[in-house]
Short mmCIF file of C-alpha atoms in Angstrom, two decimals:
data_model
loop_
_atom_site.label_atom_id
_atom_site.label_comp_id
_atom_site.label_asym_id
_atom_site.label_seq_id
_atom_site.Cartn_x
_atom_site.Cartn_y
_atom_site.Cartn_z
CA MET A 90 -12.74 26.06 -27.01
CA THR A 91 -11.30 23.75 -24.39
CA PHE A 92 -9.67 20.49 -25.36
CA PHE A 93 -9.27 17.62 -22.94
CA PHE A 94 -6.52 15.15 -23.59
CA LYS A 95 -6.45 11.83 -21.84
CA LYS A 96 -3.09 11.15 -20.30
CA ARG A 97 -1.23 8.40 -22.11
CA ARG A 98 -0.68 5.43 -19.86
CA LYS A 99 2.92 4.44 -19.34
CA LYS A 100 4.30 1.12 -20.55
CA ILE A 101 4.51 -1.40 -17.71
CA GLY A 102 7.29 -3.93 -17.35
CA LEU A 103 7.19 -6.85 -14.95
CA ALA A 104 10.43 -8.22 -13.45
CA LEU A 105 9.86 -11.63 -11.85
CA GLY A 106 12.56 -12.85 -9.48
CA GLY A 107 13.81 -16.30 -8.60
CA GLY A 108 12.77 -18.34 -5.58
CA ALA A 109 12.01 -21.95 -6.56
CA ALA A 110 8.74 -23.11 -4.90
CA ARG A 111 8.01 -19.56 -3.80
CA GLY A 112 7.33 -18.81 -7.47
CA GLY A 113 3.67 -19.54 -6.90
CA ALA A 114 3.49 -15.99 -5.56
CA HIS A 115 4.17 -14.74 -9.10
CA ILE A 116 0.99 -16.50 -10.22
CA GLY A 117 -0.94 -14.71 -7.48
CA VAL A 118 0.46 -11.35 -8.55
CA LEU A 119 -0.59 -11.97 -12.15
CA ARG A 120 -4.03 -13.11 -11.08
CA ALA A 121 -4.51 -9.81 -9.21
CA PHE A 122 -3.39 -7.86 -12.30
CA GLN A 123 -5.83 -9.76 -14.50
CA GLU A 124 -8.76 -9.19 -12.16
CA LEU A 125 -8.14 -5.44 -11.94
CA GLY A 126 -7.16 -4.90 -15.57
CA ILE A 127 -3.53 -3.94 -14.93
CA PRO A 128 -1.83 -4.23 -18.34
CA VAL A 129 1.64 -5.69 -18.75
CA ASP A 130 3.65 -4.66 -21.80
CA TYR A 131 6.95 -6.41 -21.08
CA VAL A 132 7.93 -9.32 -18.87
CA ALA A 133 11.34 -10.60 -17.87
CA GLY A 134 12.09 -13.37 -15.43
CA THR A 135 14.92 -15.09 -13.65
CA SER A 136 14.77 -18.78 -12.71
CA ILE A 137 11.21 -19.60 -11.53
CA GLY A 138 10.33 -16.05 -12.59
CA ALA A 139 11.33 -16.97 -16.15
CA LEU A 140 9.14 -20.05 -16.02
CA VAL A 141 6.08 -18.15 -14.77
CA GLY A 142 6.81 -15.22 -17.08
CA GLY A 143 7.11 -17.54 -20.06
CA PHE A 144 3.73 -19.10 -19.34
CA PHE A 145 2.23 -15.64 -18.93
CA ALA A 146 3.69 -14.31 -22.18
CA ALA A 147 2.41 -17.42 -23.94
CA GLY A 148 -1.11 -16.80 -22.64
CA GLU A 149 -0.98 -19.98 -20.55
CA ILE A 150 -0.88 -18.58 -16.99
CA ASN A 151 -4.23 -20.19 -16.11
CA SER A 152 -2.86 -23.54 -17.25
CA LEU A 153 0.19 -23.07 -15.02
CA GLU A 154 -1.96 -22.11 -12.04
CA ASN A 155 -4.10 -25.20 -12.49
CA LEU A 156 -0.98 -27.35 -12.73
CA ALA A 157 0.55 -25.77 -9.60
CA LEU A 158 -2.62 -26.18 -7.56
CA HIS A 159 -2.79 -29.90 -8.28
CA LEU A 160 0.87 -30.81 -7.71
CA ASP A 161 1.53 -33.33 -4.97
CA TRP A 162 4.75 -34.84 -3.68
CA LYS A 163 4.58 -37.75 -6.13
CA ASP A 164 4.44 -35.34 -9.07
CA ILE A 165 7.38 -33.38 -7.68
CA ILE A 166 9.52 -36.47 -7.16
CA ALA A 167 8.84 -37.46 -10.78
CA PHE A 168 10.66 -34.33 -11.98
CA PHE A 169 13.83 -35.32 -10.15
CA ASP A 170 15.53 -37.30 -12.90
CA VAL A 171 18.72 -37.88 -10.91
CA VAL A 172 21.90 -38.45 -12.88
CA PHE A 173 25.52 -39.08 -12.00
CA PRO A 174 26.56 -35.61 -10.77
CA LYS A 175 29.06 -34.62 -13.42
CA ALA A 176 27.50 -31.19 -14.05
CA GLY A 177 24.34 -31.33 -11.92
CA LEU A 178 22.22 -33.70 -9.85
CA ILE A 179 19.11 -33.39 -12.03
CA ASP A 180 19.08 -33.72 -15.80
CA GLY A 181 15.97 -31.60 -16.36
CA LYS A 182 14.54 -33.56 -19.30
CA LYS A 183 11.24 -34.09 -17.50
CA VAL A 184 10.94 -30.36 -16.79
CA THR A 185 11.59 -29.72 -20.49
CA GLN A 186 8.83 -32.18 -21.41
CA LEU A 187 6.44 -30.40 -19.05
CA LEU A 188 7.19 -27.04 -20.68
CA GLN A 189 6.74 -28.48 -24.17
CA LYS A 190 3.37 -29.92 -23.17
CA HIS A 191 1.95 -26.65 -21.86
CA ILE A 192 3.59 -23.92 -24.01
CA PRO A 193 2.47 -24.31 -27.64
CA GLN A 194 4.73 -21.60 -29.06
CA SER A 195 8.25 -22.71 -29.90
CA LYS A 196 9.90 -19.32 -30.33
CA ILE A 197 9.98 -16.28 -28.07
CA GLU A 198 9.17 -14.12 -31.09
CA GLU A 199 5.81 -15.90 -31.37
CA LEU A 200 4.65 -14.95 -27.87
CA SER A 201 1.88 -12.42 -27.32
CA LEU A 202 4.14 -10.27 -25.11
CA PRO A 203 7.80 -9.26 -25.34
CA PHE A 204 9.56 -11.72 -23.04
CA ALA A 205 13.10 -12.27 -21.81
CA ALA A 206 14.62 -14.97 -19.63
CA VAL A 207 17.82 -14.22 -17.75
CA ALA A 208 20.64 -16.77 -17.58
CA THR A 209 24.32 -16.74 -16.67
CA ASP A 210 27.23 -17.87 -18.83
CA ILE A 211 29.06 -20.13 -16.38
CA VAL A 212 32.31 -19.78 -18.33
CA THR A 213 32.52 -15.98 -18.61
CA GLY A 214 30.25 -15.00 -15.74
CA GLN A 215 28.29 -12.70 -18.02
CA GLU A 216 24.56 -12.07 -17.86
CA VAL A 217 22.77 -13.53 -20.88
CA ILE A 218 19.42 -12.12 -21.99
CA LEU A 219 17.40 -14.72 -23.89
CA ASP A 220 14.77 -12.69 -25.76
CA LYS A 221 14.62 -14.61 -29.00
CA GLY A 222 14.87 -18.19 -30.16
CA ASN A 223 13.57 -21.33 -28.49
CA ILE A 224 11.46 -20.45 -25.44
CA ILE A 225 11.79 -23.89 -23.83
CA GLU A 226 15.58 -23.71 -23.96
CA ALA A 227 15.51 -20.18 -22.59
CA ILE A 228 13.38 -21.12 -19.58
CA ARG A 229 15.32 -24.32 -18.98
CA ALA A 230 18.60 -22.35 -18.96
CA SER A 231 17.25 -19.72 -16.60
CA ILE A 232 16.08 -22.30 -14.01
CA SER A 233 19.36 -24.25 -14.03
CA ILE A 234 20.36 -23.76 -10.41
CA PRO A 235 24.12 -24.48 -10.24
CA GLY A 236 24.82 -27.91 -8.81
CA ILE A 237 21.16 -28.93 -8.95
CA PHE A 238 20.24 -28.85 -12.65
CA THR A 239 22.67 -29.63 -15.43
CA PRO A 240 23.58 -26.50 -17.46
CA VAL A 241 22.08 -25.78 -20.87
CA LYS A 242 24.27 -25.23 -23.93
CA ILE A 243 22.89 -22.64 -26.35
CA GLY A 244 25.24 -21.84 -29.20
CA ASP A 245 28.72 -21.49 -27.73
CA GLN A 246 27.46 -20.60 -24.26
CA ILE A 247 27.01 -22.88 -21.27
CA LEU A 248 24.17 -21.39 -19.24
CA VAL A 249 22.94 -21.66 -15.66
CA ASP A 250 20.44 -19.85 -13.44
CA GLY A 251 20.25 -16.11 -14.10
CA GLY A 252 19.97 -15.45 -10.38
CA VAL A 253 23.75 -15.76 -10.17
CA VAL A 254 24.01 -12.30 -11.76
CA ASN A 255 20.52 -10.72 -11.82
CA PRO A 256 18.00 -12.30 -9.43
CA VAL A 257 15.23 -9.72 -10.02
CA PRO A 258 15.74 -8.46 -13.62
CA VAL A 259 14.63 -4.84 -13.31
CA SER A 260 17.37 -3.64 -15.66
CA VAL A 261 16.20 -6.07 -18.33
CA VAL A 262 12.62 -4.76 -18.54
CA GLN A 263 13.94 -1.20 -18.38
CA ASN A 264 16.05 -1.92 -21.45
CA MET A 265 13.06 -3.58 -23.13
CA GLY A 266 11.26 -0.23 -23.02
CA ALA A 267 9.27 -0.26 -19.78
CA GLU A 268 8.50 3.16 -18.32
CA VAL A 269 7.12 1.73 -15.09
CA VAL A 270 8.84 -1.34 -13.66
CA ILE A 271 7.08 -3.59 -11.17
CA ALA A 272 9.54 -5.94 -9.48
CA VAL A 273 8.49 -9.06 -7.60
CA ASP A 274 11.12 -10.15 -5.07
CA LEU A 275 10.49 -13.53 -3.45
CA ASN A 276 13.57 -13.68 -1.24
CA ALA A 277 13.26 -10.62 0.99
CA SER A 278 12.79 -13.11 3.84
CA LEU A 279 15.25 -15.90 3.28
CA ILE A 280 15.70 -18.47 6.05
CA THR A 281 13.16 -21.27 5.75
CA PRO A 282 11.81 -23.55 8.47
CA THR A 283 13.82 -26.36 6.86
CA MET A 284 17.09 -24.54 7.61
CA LYS A 285 15.98 -23.03 10.92
CA LYS A 286 15.89 -26.47 12.48
CA PHE A 287 19.69 -26.56 12.21
CA GLN A 288 20.16 -23.36 14.25
CA LYS A 289 19.94 -25.45 17.43
CA GLU A 290 21.89 -28.59 18.18
CA LYS A 291 19.83 -31.71 17.79
CA LYS A 292 20.81 -35.07 19.22
CA SER A 293 18.17 -36.95 17.31
CA GLU A 294 18.34 -37.69 13.62
CA VAL A 295 16.80 -35.25 11.21
CA GLU A 296 13.46 -36.57 10.08
CA VAL A 297 12.72 -36.86 6.40
CA PRO A 298 9.70 -34.60 5.69
CA SER A 299 6.49 -36.53 5.25
CA PRO A 300 4.47 -36.10 2.02
CA SER A 301 2.13 -33.72 3.81
CA HIS A 302 4.92 -31.41 4.98
CA GLY A 303 7.36 -31.23 2.11
CA ILE A 304 9.13 -33.03 -0.68
CA ASN A 305 9.62 -36.71 0.10
CA LEU A 306 13.40 -36.94 0.11
CA LYS A 307 13.31 -40.61 1.07
CA GLN A 308 12.34 -41.64 -2.45
CA LEU A 309 14.87 -39.23 -3.95
CA LYS A 310 17.59 -40.77 -1.80
CA GLU A 311 16.54 -44.23 -2.98
CA LYS A 312 17.04 -43.07 -6.57
CA ILE A 313 20.58 -42.02 -5.72
CA LYS A 314 21.29 -45.31 -3.94
CA ASP A 315 20.22 -47.14 -7.09
CA LEU A 316 23.00 -45.43 -9.04
CA GLY A 317 25.48 -47.63 -7.15
CA PHE A 318 28.15 -45.02 -6.39
CA PRO A 319 29.57 -45.35 -2.84
CA GLN A 320 30.12 -41.59 -2.53
CA LEU A 321 26.49 -40.91 -3.31
CA LYS A 322 25.31 -43.58 -0.89
CA LYS A 323 26.95 -41.62 1.91
CA TRP A 324 24.70 -38.68 1.03
CA ALA A 325 21.67 -40.91 1.35
CA SER A 326 22.49 -41.81 4.95
CA LYS A 327 20.67 -40.04 7.78
CA GLU A 328 22.79 -37.36 9.46
CA PRO A 329 21.85 -34.36 11.60
CA MET A 330 22.86 -32.04 8.78
CA PRO A 331 21.10 -30.28 5.90
CA ASN A 332 20.90 -32.44 2.81
CA ILE A 333 22.70 -31.52 -0.38
CA PHE A 334 19.67 -29.83 -1.95
CA GLU A 335 19.14 -27.67 1.12
CA ILE A 336 22.81 -26.67 1.25
CA ILE A 337 23.09 -25.78 -2.44
CA LEU A 338 19.76 -23.96 -2.60
CA SER A 339 20.32 -22.00 0.59
CA SER A 340 23.83 -21.01 -0.52
CA VAL A 341 22.57 -19.83 -3.89
CA TYR A 342 19.68 -17.84 -2.42
CA ILE A 343 21.84 -16.22 0.27
CA MET A 344 24.06 -14.99 -2.54
CA GLU A 345 21.05 -13.91 -4.60
CA GLN A 346 19.56 -11.97 -1.70
CA GLN A 347 22.73 -9.91 -1.39
CA ILE A 348 22.91 -9.33 -5.15
CA THR A 349 19.23 -8.36 -5.21
CA ARG A 350 19.71 -5.65 -2.59
CA TYR A 351 22.54 -4.14 -4.62
CA ARG A 352 20.82 -4.42 -8.01
CA LEU A 353 17.56 -2.89 -6.73
CA SER A 354 19.50 0.05 -5.31
CA VAL A 355 21.17 0.66 -8.68
CA ASN A 356 18.20 -0.17 -10.92
CA GLU A 357 15.36 0.96 -8.69
CA PRO A 358 11.88 -0.14 -9.79
CA GLU A 359 8.88 2.17 -9.48
CA VAL A 360 7.01 -0.50 -7.53
CA ILE A 361 8.38 -3.48 -5.63
CA ILE A 362 6.17 -6.34 -4.46
CA GLN A 363 7.66 -8.57 -1.77
CA PRO A 364 5.28 -11.39 -0.87
CA ASP A 365 5.79 -12.83 2.60
CA VAL A 366 6.80 -16.33 1.50
CA GLY A 367 9.94 -16.82 3.56
CA TYR A 368 8.25 -19.63 5.45
CA ILE A 369 7.92 -21.66 2.25
CA GLY A 370 10.89 -23.95 1.63
CA PHE A 371 12.61 -23.83 -1.72
CA LEU A 372 11.35 -27.32 -2.61
CA ASP A 373 7.88 -26.99 -1.09
CA PHE A 374 6.05 -26.90 -4.41
CA HIS A 375 3.05 -28.57 -2.79
CA ARG A 376 2.45 -25.27 -0.96
CA ALA A 377 1.56 -23.48 -4.19
CA PRO A 378 -1.94 -22.50 -2.95
CA GLU A 379 -0.39 -20.58 -0.04
CA ALA A 380 2.21 -18.91 -2.27
CA ILE A 381 -0.42 -17.90 -4.83
CA ALA A 382 -2.67 -16.44 -2.15
CA GLU A 383 0.19 -14.43 -0.65
CA GLY A 384 1.29 -13.11 -4.05
CA TYR A 385 -2.29 -12.01 -4.72
CA ARG A 386 -2.50 -10.24 -1.34
CA ALA A 387 0.87 -8.50 -1.77
CA ALA A 388 -0.05 -7.29 -5.27
CA MET A 389 -3.39 -5.92 -4.10
CA GLU A 390 -1.56 -3.77 -1.56
CA LYS A 391 0.32 -2.02 -4.39
CA ILE A 392 -2.50 -1.57 -6.92
CA VAL A 393 -3.13 2.11 -6.10
CA LYS A 394 0.57 2.86 -6.42
CA ILE A 395 0.80 0.97 -9.72
CA LYS A 396 -2.17 2.83 -11.19
CA SER A 397 -0.73 6.14 -10.10
CA TYR A 398 2.66 5.50 -11.73
CA ALA A 399 1.17 4.05 -14.92
CA ARG A 400 -1.52 6.74 -15.23
CA LEU A 401 -4.29 4.17 -15.35
#
C-alpha cells in the first residue's frame, strides 16, 4: 500500500522595511499576496513598514490602501503638527489620532497575526522589539524619524525609528518563528529627484514643489514662521539648499541603506523584494498609487520563488 503525504507548508514571515512615502509599495506587495493566496504567518516592520504591517495584522490593510489612494497635499500638511523643535519638529499627535481611528484593536496581543514593530532606544542605542502592549504606541515609536518626529516614551525607554538599528527586520521575523522570510526593501535605490536637483549648481532659487508635484512646503514654512522664533524663520527663507526635512530624511536613509546591506548579508532572507521606488521622494505620499502599483509588480515577480520556498 502506498501512502502519499502532502508536504507541510513552511511558516512565512514578512519583514517590511522603512522608506516613508515609499511605503505604499508594501501595500502593493500585500495586495499581490492576497490575490494569489500567499499566507503570512508573522509580520514585523520598521518605520513605515511597522505602520503598514500593523494595519495588515489588524485586518485593516484595505482601509489603509483606500486612505493612501485618496491622500492629497492638504491631508499631508494636516499631519505636520509643527512644534518648537526641542526633541523633534513634528509632535505626531495627529498621526496617533489617525491610527486610533483606523485600527480598532488596542493591544498587539489582540491582532489576528503575530506582529512586531522595531524601534530604537535613543539612550542606549539598543534595538527594541515591540511585540506586545499598545499597538498605537508601538507604531508611533517605530515611525519616529530622529529630528522629524518627537520620540515616544514607553516605560523607561525613549524610542525613535527602528531604522536606526534594523531597517529591514529579517532577524525579528526569524526569531518569531518564520521558516521562510520575505523581506521588502524600499531603499535599494536611494537618491530621489528632490535631492538630485542639488547635484548641479543652480543660480536660481529652489522652487517650492507645487501641490501636484510634492508636499506643499510653503504652508509648512508658514506654520514655522507663526511660531515666532527668529532661528526658525531663517529656515523658512528661500535658499538654494535642501530644506531641513530633506537633509534629515536623506541623512537617515543613507545610513539605513548601509545598515540594510550589512544586516541582509548577516540575516539573509529566503526572498527579497526590492520595488523600484527610488524616484519617489520621502515625503511624496500623494504618489501612493504609483508606489502601490510598483510593489504589486515587484511581488508578482517573486511569486514562483515564494511558493517554491514555502512549499505552496
